Amino acid sequence: MALTFPRRAGRRRFTRRDLVVLGVLLGIPVLLDITVVWGPALASIGLSFTAWDGIGDIHWVGGDNYGNLVDNYPPFWPAVRNNVLWLLFLGLIATPFGLFLAVLIDRGIRFSRFYQSVFYMPVVLSLAVVGFIAQLVLGTDQGALNTLLGNRDDPVDWLGDSRLNIWMMMIAASWRHVGYVMILYLAGLKSVDPALKEAAAIDGAGERQTFFRVVLPTLRPVNVIVGVITVIEALRAFDIVYAVNKGRNGLELLSVLITDNIIGEAGRIGFGSAIAVVLLVVSLGSIVTFLVQELRGARET
């Protein structure tokens, strides 16, 4: 009896309708990405070498904008310092605290659903709203914190004192960031195979060793996402400080300087574009470095 085998299917050819659908589904997102993201980015790079007020002629000035930015623009270095502080605070304090909360909730402590809802609630708020809430809590005029501390007659100027306000704003921003990180890590912890923990316990590993040597390495994809989000959140911070005092008097950030020069009364689009390029380079450099380190670690494991 002869055996018959099914004929191997040939390569499927796309019809004209298939090509149109693929073109629409792929072309529209790519076009939007180029128009909304990369188009303005490339335009900013080009304008950063020019002097333009948005109305008159564009004049080529080469690297003068960058030289003036470093040497003759006093708010620049305080803004760089504040952005670095913002990044370190979110990365070294807020993010680990969000991971800590995720671990506690994952262990099934009492009222875990309640805690999860409470800590996640700030995530649905914009940073501008968080800034307004910070004004209610930290303000000198019947602010909640001064009232609790009994400083109504001689209140501490949490938002006006340049030595304090940047720290208060970072704490307020962390209130929102912690909830976001907690949800991401909680989802990652739910996907960890319980057999890995059981195997570690059989080998004599304690809870701390199991977490750092077994659980945390399996969360590497979540670590990448959280790291990128942390860098982006730190470097694009704008609305919370702008809502408090328009990003002045100790709250200078690079994003605020960009807005003041491009949209503000100065109308120095070329100079503001140079600040935007600096922020773009720092952002891409931080994210690429972090991703390379994470991918290298994933290959070694």
PDB file of C-alpha atoms in Angstrom, residues 94-107 181-182 185 189 211:
ATOM      1  CA  ALA A  94      11.381  55.729  45.258  1.00  0.00           C
ATOM      2  CA  THR A  95      11.932  52.722  42.979  1.00  0.00           C
ATOM      3  CA  PRO A  96      13.290  50.376  45.708  1.00  0.00           C
ATOM      4  CA  PHE A  97      10.450  51.464  47.977  1.00  0.00           C
ATOM      5  CA  GLY A  98       7.930  50.552  45.275  1.00  0.00           C
ATOM      6  CA  LEU A  99       9.604  47.143  44.969  1.00  0.00           C
ATOM      7  CA  PHE A 100       9.419  46.734  48.756  1.00  0.00           C
ATOM      8  CA  LEU A 101       5.681  47.452  48.752  1.00  0.00           C
ATOM      9  CA  ALA A 102       5.163  45.000  45.885  1.00  0.00           C
ATOM     10  CA  VAL A 103       6.952  42.257  47.827  1.00  0.00           C
ATOM     11  CA  LEU A 104       4.843  42.906  50.935  1.00  0.00           C
ATOM     12  CA  ILE A 105       1.579  42.825  49.004  1.00  0.00           C
ATOM     13  CA  ASP A 106       2.653  39.730  47.060  1.00  0.00           C
ATOM     14  CA  ARG A 107       3.131  37.876  50.339  1.00  0.00           C
ATOM     15  CA  VAL A 181       6.607  50.886  40.230  1.00  0.00           C
ATOM     16  CA  MET A 182       4.686  48.819  42.773  1.00  0.00           C
ATOM     17  CA  TYR A 185       6.784  44.716  40.133  1.00  0.00           C
ATOM     18  CA  LEU A 189       6.173  38.773  41.092  1.00  0.00           C
ATOM     19  CA  PHE A 211      14.691  36.941  46.782  1.00  0.00           C
TER      20      PHE A 211
END
